[in-house]
Coordinates of C-alpha atoms in Angstrom, one line a residue:
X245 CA -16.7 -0.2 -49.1
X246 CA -17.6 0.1 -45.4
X247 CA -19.8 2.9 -45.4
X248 CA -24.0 2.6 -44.8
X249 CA -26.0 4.2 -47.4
X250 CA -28.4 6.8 -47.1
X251 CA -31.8 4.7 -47.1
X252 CA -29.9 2.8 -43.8
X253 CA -28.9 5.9 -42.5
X254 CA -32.7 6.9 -42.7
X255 CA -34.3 4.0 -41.6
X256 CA -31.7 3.9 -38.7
X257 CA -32.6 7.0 -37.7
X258 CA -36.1 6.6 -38.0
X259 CA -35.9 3.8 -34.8
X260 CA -35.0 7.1 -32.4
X261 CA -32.0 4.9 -31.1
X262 CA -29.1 6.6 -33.6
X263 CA -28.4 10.2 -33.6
X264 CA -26.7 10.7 -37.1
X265 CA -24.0 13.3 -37.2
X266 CA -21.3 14.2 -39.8
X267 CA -18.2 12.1 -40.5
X268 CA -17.5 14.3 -43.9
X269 CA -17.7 13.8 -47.2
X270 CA -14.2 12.7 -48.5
X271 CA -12.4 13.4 -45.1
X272 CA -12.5 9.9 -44.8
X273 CA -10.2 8.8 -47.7
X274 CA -6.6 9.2 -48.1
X275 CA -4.8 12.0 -51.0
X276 CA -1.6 12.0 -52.9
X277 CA 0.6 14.9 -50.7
X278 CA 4.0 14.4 -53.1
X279 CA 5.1 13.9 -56.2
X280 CA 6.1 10.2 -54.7
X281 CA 3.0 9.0 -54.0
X282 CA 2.9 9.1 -50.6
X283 CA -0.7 9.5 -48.6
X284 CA -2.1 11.1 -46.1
X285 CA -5.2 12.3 -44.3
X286 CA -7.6 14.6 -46.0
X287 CA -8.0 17.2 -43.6
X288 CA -4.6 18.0 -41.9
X289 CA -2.9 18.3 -45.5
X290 CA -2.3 20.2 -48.5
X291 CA -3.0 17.9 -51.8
X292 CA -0.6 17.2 -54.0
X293 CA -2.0 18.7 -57.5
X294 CA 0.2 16.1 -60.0
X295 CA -1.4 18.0 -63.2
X296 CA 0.3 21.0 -62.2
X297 CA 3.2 19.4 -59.9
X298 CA 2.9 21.3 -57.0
X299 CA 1.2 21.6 -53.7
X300 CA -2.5 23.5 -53.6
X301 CA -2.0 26.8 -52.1
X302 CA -3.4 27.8 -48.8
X303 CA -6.4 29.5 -49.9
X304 CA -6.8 26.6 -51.6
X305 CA -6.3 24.4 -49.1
X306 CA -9.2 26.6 -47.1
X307 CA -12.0 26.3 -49.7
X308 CA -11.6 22.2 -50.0
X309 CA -11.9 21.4 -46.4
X310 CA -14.4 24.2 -45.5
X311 CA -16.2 22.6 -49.0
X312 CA -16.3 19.4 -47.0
X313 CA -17.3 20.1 -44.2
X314 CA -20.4 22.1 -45.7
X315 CA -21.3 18.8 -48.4
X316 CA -21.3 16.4 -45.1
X317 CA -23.5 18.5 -43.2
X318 CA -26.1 18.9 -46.1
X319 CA -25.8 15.5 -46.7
X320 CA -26.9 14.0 -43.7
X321 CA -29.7 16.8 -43.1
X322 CA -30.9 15.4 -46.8
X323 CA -31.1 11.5 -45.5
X324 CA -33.0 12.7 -42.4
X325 CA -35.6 15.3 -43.5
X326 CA -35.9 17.3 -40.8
X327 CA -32.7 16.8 -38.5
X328 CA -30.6 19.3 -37.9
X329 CA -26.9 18.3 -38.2
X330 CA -24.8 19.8 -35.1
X331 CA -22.1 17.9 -34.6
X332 CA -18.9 16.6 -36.9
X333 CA -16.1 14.1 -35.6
X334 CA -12.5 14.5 -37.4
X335 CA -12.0 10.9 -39.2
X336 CA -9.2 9.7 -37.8
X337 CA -9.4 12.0 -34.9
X338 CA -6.5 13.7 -36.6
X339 CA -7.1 17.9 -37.8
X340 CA -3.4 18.5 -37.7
X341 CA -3.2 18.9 -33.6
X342 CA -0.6 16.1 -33.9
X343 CA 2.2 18.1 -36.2
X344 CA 1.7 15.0 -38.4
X345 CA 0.8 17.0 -41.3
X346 CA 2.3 19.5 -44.4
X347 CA 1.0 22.5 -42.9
X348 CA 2.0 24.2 -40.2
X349 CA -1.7 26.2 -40.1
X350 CA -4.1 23.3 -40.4
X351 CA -5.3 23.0 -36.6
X352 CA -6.3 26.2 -36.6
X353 CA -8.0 26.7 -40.2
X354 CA -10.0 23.2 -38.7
X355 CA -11.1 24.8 -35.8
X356 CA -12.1 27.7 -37.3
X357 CA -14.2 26.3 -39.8
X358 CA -15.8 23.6 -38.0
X359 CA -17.1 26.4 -35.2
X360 CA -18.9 28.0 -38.2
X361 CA -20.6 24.9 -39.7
X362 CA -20.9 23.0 -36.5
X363 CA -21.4 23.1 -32.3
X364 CA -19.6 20.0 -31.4
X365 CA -16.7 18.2 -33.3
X366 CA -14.5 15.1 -31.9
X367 CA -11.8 13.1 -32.0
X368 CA -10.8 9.8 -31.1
X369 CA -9.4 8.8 -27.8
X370 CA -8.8 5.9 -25.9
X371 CA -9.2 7.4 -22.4
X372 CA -11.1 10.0 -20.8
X373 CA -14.2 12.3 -20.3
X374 CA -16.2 15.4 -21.8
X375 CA -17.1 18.4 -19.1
X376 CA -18.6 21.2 -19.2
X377 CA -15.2 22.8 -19.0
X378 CA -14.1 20.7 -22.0
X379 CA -13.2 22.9 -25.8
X380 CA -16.9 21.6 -27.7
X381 CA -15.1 21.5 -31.0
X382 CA -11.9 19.1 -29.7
X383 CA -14.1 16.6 -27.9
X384 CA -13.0 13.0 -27.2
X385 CA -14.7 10.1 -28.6
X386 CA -14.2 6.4 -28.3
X387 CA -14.7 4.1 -31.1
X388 CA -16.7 0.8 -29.9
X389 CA -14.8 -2.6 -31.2
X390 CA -17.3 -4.8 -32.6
X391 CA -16.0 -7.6 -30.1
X392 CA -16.6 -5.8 -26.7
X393 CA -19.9 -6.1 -25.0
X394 CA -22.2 -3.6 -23.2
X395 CA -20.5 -4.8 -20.4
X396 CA -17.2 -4.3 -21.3
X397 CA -18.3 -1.0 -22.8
X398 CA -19.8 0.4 -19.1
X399 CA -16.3 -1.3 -17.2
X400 CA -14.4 1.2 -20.2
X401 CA -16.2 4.0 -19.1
X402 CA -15.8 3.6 -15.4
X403 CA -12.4 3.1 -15.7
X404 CA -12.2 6.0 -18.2
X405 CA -13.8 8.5 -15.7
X406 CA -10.8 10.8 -14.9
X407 CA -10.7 10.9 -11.1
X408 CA -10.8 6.8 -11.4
X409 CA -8.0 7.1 -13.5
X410 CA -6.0 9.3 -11.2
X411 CA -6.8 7.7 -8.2
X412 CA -5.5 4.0 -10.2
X413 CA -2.4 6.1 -10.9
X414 CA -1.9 7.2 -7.1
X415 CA -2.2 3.6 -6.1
X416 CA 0.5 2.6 -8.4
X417 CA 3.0 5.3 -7.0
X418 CA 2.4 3.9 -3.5
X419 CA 2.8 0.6 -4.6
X420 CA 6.3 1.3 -6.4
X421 CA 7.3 3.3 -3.3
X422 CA 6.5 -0.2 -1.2
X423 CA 3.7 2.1 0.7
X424 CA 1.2 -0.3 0.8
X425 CA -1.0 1.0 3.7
X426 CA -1.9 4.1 1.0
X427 CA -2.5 2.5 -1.8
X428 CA -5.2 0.5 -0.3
X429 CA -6.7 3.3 0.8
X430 CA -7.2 4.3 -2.5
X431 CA -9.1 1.3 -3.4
X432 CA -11.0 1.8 -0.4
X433 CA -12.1 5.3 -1.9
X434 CA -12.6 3.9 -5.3
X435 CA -14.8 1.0 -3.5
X436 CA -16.8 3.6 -2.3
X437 CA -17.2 5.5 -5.5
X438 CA -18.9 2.3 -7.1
X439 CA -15.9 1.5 -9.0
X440 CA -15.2 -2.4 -8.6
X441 CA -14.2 -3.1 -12.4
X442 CA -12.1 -6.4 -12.8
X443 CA -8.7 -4.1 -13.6
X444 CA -9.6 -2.4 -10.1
X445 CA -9.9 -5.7 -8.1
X446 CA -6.8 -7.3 -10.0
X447 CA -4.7 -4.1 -8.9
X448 CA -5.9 -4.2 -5.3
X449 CA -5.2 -8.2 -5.2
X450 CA -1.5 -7.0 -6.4
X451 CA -1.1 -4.9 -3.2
X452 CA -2.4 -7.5 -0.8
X453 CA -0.1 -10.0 -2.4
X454 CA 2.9 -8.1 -2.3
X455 CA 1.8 -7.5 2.2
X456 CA 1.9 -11.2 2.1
X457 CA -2.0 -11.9 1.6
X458 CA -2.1 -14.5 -0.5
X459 CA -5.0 -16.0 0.0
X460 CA -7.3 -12.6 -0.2
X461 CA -5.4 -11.8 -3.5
X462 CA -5.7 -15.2 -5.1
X463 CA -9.6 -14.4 -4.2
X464 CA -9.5 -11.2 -5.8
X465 CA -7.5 -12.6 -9.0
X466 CA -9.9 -15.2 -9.6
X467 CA -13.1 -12.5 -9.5
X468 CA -11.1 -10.6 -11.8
X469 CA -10.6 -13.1 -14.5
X470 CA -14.4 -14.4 -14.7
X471 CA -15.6 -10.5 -14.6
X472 CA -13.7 -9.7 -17.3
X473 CA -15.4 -9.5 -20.3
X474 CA -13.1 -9.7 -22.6
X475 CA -11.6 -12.8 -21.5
X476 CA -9.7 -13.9 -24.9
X477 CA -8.2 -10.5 -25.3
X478 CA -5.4 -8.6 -23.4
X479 CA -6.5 -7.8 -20.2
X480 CA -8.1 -11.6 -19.7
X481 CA -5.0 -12.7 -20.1
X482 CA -3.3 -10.5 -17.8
X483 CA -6.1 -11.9 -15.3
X484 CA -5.6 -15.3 -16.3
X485 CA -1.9 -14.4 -15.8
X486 CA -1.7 -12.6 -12.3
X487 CA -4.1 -15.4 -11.0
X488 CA -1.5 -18.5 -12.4
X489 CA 0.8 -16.0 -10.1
X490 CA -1.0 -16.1 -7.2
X491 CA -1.4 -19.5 -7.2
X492 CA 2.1 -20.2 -7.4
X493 CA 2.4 -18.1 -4.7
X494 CA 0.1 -20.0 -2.6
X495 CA 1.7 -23.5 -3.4
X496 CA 3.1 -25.6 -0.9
X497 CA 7.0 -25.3 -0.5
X498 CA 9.6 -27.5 1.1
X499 CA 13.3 -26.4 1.5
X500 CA 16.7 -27.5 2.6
X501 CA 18.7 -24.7 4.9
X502 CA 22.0 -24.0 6.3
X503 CA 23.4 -21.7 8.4
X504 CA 26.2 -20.4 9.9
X505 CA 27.3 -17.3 12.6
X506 CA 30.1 -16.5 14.6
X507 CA 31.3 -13.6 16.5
X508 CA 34.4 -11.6 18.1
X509 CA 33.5 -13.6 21.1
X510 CA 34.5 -17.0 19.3
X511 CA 31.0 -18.1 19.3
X512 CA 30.5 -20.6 16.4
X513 CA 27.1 -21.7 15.1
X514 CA 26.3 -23.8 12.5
X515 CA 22.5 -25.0 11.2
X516 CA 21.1 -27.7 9.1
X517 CA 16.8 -27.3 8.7
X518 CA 14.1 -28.6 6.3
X519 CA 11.3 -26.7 5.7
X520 CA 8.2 -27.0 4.8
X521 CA 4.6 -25.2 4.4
X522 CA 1.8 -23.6 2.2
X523 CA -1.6 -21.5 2.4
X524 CA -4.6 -22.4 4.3
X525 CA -7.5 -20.1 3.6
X526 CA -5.8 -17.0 5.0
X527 CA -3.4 -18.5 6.8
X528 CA 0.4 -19.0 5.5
X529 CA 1.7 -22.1 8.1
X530 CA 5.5 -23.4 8.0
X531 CA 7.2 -26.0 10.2
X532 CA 10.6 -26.9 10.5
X533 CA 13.1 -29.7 11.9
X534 CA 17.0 -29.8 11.8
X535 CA 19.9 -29.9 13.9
X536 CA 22.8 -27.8 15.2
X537 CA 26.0 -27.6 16.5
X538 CA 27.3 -24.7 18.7
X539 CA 31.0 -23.8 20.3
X540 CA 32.6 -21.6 22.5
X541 CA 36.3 -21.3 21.3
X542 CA 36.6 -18.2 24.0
X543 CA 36.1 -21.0 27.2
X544 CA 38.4 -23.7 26.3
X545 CA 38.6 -24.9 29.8
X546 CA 34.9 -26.8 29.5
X547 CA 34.8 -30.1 29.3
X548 CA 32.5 -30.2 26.5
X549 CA 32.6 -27.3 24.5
X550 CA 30.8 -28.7 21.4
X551 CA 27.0 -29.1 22.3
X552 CA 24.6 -30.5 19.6
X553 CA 21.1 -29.3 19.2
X554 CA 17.5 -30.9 17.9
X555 CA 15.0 -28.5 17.3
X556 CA 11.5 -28.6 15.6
X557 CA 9.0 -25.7 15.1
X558 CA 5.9 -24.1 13.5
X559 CA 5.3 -20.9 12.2
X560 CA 1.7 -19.3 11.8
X561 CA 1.2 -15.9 9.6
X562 CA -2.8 -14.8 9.7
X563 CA -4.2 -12.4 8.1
X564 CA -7.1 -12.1 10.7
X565 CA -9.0 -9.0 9.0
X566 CA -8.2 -6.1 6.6
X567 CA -4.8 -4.3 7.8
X568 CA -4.3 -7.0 10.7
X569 CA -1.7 -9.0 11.0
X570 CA -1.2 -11.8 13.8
X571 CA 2.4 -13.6 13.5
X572 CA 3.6 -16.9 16.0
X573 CA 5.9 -19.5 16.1
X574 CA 6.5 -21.8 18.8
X575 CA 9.8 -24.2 18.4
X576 CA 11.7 -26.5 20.8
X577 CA 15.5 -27.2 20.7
X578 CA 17.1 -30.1 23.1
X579 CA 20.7 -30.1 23.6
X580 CA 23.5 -32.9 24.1
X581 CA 26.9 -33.3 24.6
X582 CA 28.0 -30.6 27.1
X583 CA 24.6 -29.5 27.8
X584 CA 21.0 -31.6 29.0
X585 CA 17.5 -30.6 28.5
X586 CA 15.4 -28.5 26.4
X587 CA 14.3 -24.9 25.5
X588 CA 11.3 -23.3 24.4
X589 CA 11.0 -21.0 23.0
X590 CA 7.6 -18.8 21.2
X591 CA 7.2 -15.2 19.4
X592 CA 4.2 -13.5 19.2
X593 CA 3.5 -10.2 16.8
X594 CA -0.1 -8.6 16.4
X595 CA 0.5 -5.7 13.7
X596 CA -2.2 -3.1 12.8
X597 CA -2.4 -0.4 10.3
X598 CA -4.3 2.0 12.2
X599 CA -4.3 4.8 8.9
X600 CA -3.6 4.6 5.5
X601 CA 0.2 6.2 6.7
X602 CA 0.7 4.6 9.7
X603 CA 1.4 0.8 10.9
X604 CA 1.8 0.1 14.3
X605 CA 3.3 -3.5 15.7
X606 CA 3.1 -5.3 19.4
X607 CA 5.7 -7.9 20.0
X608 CA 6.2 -10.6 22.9
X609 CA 8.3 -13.7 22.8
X610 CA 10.7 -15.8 25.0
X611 CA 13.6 -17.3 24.1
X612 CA 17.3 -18.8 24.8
X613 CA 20.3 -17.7 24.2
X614 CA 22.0 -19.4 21.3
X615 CA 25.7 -19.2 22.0
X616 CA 27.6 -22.4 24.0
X617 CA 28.1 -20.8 27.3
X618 CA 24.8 -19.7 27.4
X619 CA 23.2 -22.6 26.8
X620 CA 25.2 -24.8 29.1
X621 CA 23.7 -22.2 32.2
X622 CA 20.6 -22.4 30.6
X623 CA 20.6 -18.6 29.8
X624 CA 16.4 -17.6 28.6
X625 CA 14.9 -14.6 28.1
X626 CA 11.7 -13.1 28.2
X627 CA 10.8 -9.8 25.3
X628 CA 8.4 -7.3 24.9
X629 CA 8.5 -4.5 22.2
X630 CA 6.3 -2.1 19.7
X631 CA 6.9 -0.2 16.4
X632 CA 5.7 2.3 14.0
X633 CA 6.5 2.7 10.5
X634 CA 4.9 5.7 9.2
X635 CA 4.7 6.7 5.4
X636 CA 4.7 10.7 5.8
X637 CA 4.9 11.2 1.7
X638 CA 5.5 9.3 -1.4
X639 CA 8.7 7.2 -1.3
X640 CA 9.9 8.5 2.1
X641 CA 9.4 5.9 5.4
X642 CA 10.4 6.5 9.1
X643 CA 10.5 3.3 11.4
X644 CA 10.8 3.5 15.2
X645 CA 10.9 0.5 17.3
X646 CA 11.4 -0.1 21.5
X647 CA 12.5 -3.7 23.0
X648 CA 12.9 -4.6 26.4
X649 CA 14.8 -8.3 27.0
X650 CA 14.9 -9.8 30.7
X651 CA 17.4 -12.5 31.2
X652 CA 17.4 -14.9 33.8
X653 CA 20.1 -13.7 36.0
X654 CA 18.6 -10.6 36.4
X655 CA 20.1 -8.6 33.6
X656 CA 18.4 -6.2 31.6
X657 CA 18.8 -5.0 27.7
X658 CA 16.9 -1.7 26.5
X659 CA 16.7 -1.1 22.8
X660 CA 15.5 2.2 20.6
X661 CA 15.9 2.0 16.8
X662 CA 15.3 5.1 14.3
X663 CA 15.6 4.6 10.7
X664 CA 14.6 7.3 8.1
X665 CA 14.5 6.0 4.6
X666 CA 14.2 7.7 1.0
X667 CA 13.4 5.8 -1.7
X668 CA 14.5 7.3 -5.1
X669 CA 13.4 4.1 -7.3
X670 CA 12.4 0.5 -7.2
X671 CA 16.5 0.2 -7.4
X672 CA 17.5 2.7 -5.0
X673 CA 17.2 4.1 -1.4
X674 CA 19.0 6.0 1.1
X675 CA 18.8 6.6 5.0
X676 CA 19.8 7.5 8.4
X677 CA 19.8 5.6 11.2
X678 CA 20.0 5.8 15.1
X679 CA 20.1 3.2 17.9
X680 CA 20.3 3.0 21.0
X681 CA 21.1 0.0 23.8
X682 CA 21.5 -0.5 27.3
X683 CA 21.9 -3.3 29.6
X684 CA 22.5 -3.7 33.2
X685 CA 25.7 -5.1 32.3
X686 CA 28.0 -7.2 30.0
X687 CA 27.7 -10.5 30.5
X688 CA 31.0 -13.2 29.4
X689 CA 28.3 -16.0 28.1
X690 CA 26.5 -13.4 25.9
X691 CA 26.5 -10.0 24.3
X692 CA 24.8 -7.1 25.6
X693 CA 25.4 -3.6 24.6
X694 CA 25.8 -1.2 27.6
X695 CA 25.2 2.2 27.0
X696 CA 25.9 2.2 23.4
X697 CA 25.2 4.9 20.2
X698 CA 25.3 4.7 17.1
X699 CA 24.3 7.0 14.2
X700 CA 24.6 5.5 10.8
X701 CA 23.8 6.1 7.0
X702 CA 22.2 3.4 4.6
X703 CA 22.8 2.9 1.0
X704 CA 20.0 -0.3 -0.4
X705 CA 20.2 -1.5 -4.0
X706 CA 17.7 -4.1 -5.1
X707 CA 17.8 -5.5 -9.0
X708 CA 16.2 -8.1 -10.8
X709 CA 18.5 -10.0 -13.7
X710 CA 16.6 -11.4 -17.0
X711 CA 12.3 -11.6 -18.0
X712 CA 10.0 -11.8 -15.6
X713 CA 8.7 -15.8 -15.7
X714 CA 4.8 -15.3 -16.2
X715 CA 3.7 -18.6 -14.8
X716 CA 5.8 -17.3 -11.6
X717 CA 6.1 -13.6 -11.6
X718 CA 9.6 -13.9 -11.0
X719 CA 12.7 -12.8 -12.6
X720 CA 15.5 -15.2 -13.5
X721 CA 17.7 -13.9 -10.2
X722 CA 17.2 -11.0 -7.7
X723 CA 20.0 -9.5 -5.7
X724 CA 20.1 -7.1 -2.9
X725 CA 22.7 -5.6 -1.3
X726 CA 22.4 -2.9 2.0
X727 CA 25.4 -0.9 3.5
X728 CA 25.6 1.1 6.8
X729 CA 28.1 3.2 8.3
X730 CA 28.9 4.7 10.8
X731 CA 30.2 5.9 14.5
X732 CA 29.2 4.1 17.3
X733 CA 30.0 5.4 20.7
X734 CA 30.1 3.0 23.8
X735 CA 31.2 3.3 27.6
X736 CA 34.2 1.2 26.7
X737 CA 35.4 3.2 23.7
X738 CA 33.9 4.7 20.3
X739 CA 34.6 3.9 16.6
X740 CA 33.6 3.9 13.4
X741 CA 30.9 1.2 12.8
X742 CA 29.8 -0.6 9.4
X743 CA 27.4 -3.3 8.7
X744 CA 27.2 -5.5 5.3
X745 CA 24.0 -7.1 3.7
X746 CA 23.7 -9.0 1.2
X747 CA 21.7 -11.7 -0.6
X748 CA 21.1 -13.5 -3.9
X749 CA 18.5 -14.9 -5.3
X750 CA 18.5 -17.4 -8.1
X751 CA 15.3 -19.4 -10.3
X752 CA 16.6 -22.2 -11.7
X753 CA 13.2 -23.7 -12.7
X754 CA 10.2 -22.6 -12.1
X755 CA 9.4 -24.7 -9.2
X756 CA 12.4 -24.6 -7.5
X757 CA 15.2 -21.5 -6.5
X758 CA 18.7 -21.0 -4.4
X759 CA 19.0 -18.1 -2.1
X760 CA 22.3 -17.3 -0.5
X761 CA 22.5 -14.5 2.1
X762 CA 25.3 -12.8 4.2
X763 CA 26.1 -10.7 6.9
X764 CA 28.9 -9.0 8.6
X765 CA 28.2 -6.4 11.5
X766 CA 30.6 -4.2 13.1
X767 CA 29.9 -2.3 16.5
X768 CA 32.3 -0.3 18.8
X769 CA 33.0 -3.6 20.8
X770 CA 31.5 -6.6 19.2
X771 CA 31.6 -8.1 15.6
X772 CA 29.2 -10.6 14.3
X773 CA 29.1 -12.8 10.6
X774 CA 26.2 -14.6 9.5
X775 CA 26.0 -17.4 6.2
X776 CA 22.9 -18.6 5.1
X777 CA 21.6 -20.5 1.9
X778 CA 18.3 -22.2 1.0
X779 CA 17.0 -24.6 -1.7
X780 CA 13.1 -24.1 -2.1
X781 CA 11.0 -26.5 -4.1
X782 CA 7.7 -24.7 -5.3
X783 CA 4.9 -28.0 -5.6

């Protein structure tokens, strides 16, 4: 009922654009294999033979499909006069390689007796490519749907080339693993190779989103979705999809936040900010305004311990060129009630991913310090620092970072941090860590280590709760929780250190979420707690 006949067959081949090869005779329609009724393909099976109520017999079995093969061959040669049939393809792409079948010796008898009637045979396949190296009589073949264009059909065959494949497969890994330097190297190579299908750019737009790039990757999503030729069917609705993402991403934002901190020194903190900020071309802007209150239980004898804080800020994240980073902030906070006048304060980061393994960061900011003692002698300080995170194989990270603080009254802080970190799922990692402070000396209005070690172990879970939201990308709530411990050794006496993580993440709506975050950190000599929650309102 859907086969051509033989004077289309002819003419078709006639026009020099059709080369017509064997499909078989009645390999193409279903047989009885039981005394049930039950059907199967004509080639991989024994038939069931009701008259006599039994199976057919492997010899049998042998003359019926080597009778096939030899009618479909002489067949076609009779439409064309004159062609010479070389080449079969299994119907169904099945000849019993798939153990789907009622005898155990039907792959090979196949592919014996399609080597002696013919020099090519295939079968059907979504994926993948013929080589030279390839068997000729187990070939792949890929079966045109009448929907999909000649331009969907050449973006198939790029995409089904196997080193595209592979290399689309190594970009995944190092996206899972969080690497994200290396996996856009690998678009970098496939960029070079020609490849820039829509499914290429939408996966490369899914690595610059996750480094924060919206704006590129909303760019990249939206070439995607009107390259894609087959824009009503699955993969233009994954564009369609992963752009709506994007865009979300990009949205403006406003928030309410509070925080809180305190310390073994009886510092007490307490924050109320609103947010607010969105995407400009490829830059990510926020600015903030909010109040706070800060007291110093540990020096009752001030006359005004409680001092009140205004503050106001904005925040800059650009994406200058590909794999560089520039990062700012300037904010001001002015001060009442125990203390008079104002800080500023600014942070300035310029990171750089100099290889595909390797990031390097530059850091310089000033600052004041945020406890009540220090602000009432209007302690500042002025930082410099750099850092490296290097990738040095799938899943595994090693971050190093250097910071140099110089206060006002002429003390000094040094810091080295070393953190090794294994990955063993998205779920998952482990680590080991090492730092290292110094100061000129401890000062009673704030904490500075002085000559302090510690060596450490980490234990990270991250997990997300309920279905992903499509129009957001985000599940219902994500939760992350980080332990370290430790020994910490210090001039004024050594113990066993810890430090607690944790945070919460929770979509109510789509356009709007609650985060809730803790801290509590535990060195030889000093002990810090920190409280923080948000409410974010996607527009």
């Amino acid at each position: 009922y859907f086969h051509s006949g033989a004077e289309d067959i002819a003419r078709w081949a006639a026009t020099g654009r059709w080369d017509m090869q064997a499909h078989g005779t009645q390999a193409h329609d279903p047989m009885t294999l039981d005394g049930f009724g039950r059907r199967g393909h004509f080639l991989p099976n024994r038939k069931w033979l009701a008259a006599e109520g039994r199976l057919e017999t492997l010899s049998e079995y042998r003359v019926r499909i080597e009778d096939d093969f030899v009618r479909a061959k002489r067949g076609v040669e009779a439409m064309v006069p004159g062609h010479r049939v070389t080449a079969f393809a299994f119907p169904f792409g099945d000849y019993g390689q798939n153990d789907q079948s009622n005898t155990a010796e039907s792959a090979g008898l196949n592919q014996a007796l399609v080597k002696q009637n013919f020099d090519l045979a295939f079968v059907q396949a979504q994926q993948g490519m013929n080589t030279l190296e390839s068997n000729p009589t187990d070939l792949k073949r890929f079966s045109v749907p009448r929907h999909m264009t000649a331009e969907g059909l050449m973006s198939h065959l790029a995409l089904g080339d196997p080193k595209v494949q592979s290399k689309l497969l190594r970009a995944q890994m190092w996206v899972r693993a969080g690497q994200l330097g290396r996996a856009d190297a690998v678009f970098d190579e496939l960029k070079a190779m020609g490849v820039e299908e829509p499914r290429v750019l939408a996966d490369r737009a899914v690595v610059l989103q996750r480094g924060g790039d919206i704006s590129y990757a909303r760019n990249l999503f939206a070439q995607a979705a009107e390259l894609e030729a087959d824009k009503d069917g699955p993969a233009g609705e994954l564009s369609k999809q992963r752009l709506a993402q994007a865009e979300h991403a990009a949205a403006p934002v406003a928030s309410a936040e509070v925080q809180t901190f305190t310390d073994s020194d009886r510092n007490e903190i307490s924050k109320a900010l609103l947010r607010g900020g969105g995407v400009l071309k490829s830059v990510r802007l926020e600015g903030w305004v909010g109040q706070g209150e800060y007291s110093d239980r540990r020096d009752p004898a001030a006359p005004l311990p409680l001092i009140r804080s205004r503050e106001g800020g904005v925040q800059a994240r650009w994406f200058a060129l590909p794999g560089v980073e520039l990062d700012g902030f300037y904010a001001r906070r002015d001060f009442s009630w125990g203390a008079t006048g104002f800080a500023d304060n600014y942070g300035l980061a310029a990171s750089w991913q100099a290889i595909p393994a390797l990031r390097l960061t530059l850091r310089d900011g000033l600052g004041n310090v945020e406890t009540a003692a220090g602000i009432r002698r209007s302690r500042k300080f002025h930082s410099n620092g750099a850092g490296a995170a290097w990738d040095p194989a799938l899943n595994w990270r090693v971050n190093a970072d250097y910071d140099q603080s110089r206060y006002n009254d002429s003390n000094r802080q040094h810091d080295v941090r070393l953190r090794l970190t294994k990955r063993f799922s998205e779920r998952i990692a482990v680590g080991a860590a090492y730092y290292h402070g110094e100061s000129n000396s401890s000062r009673p209005d704030y904490y500075t280590p002085r000559r302090i070690n510690q060596y450490s172990g980490l234990l990270t879970l991250n997990d997300l709760f309920g279905e992903v939201n499509p129009r957001t990308g985000r599940a219902r709530a994500e939760a992350q929780l980080q332990y370290e411990g430790g020994y910490g050794l210090q001039q004024e006496g050594s113990r066993r250190v810890h430090a607690v993580r944790g945070a919460l993440g929770l979509n109510l709506l789509d356009d709007l979420s609650l985060r809730v975050g803790g801290q509590y950190s535990e060195s030889p000599t000093y002990i810090s707690r920190r409280a923080d929650g948000s409410l974010s309102w996607t527009f």
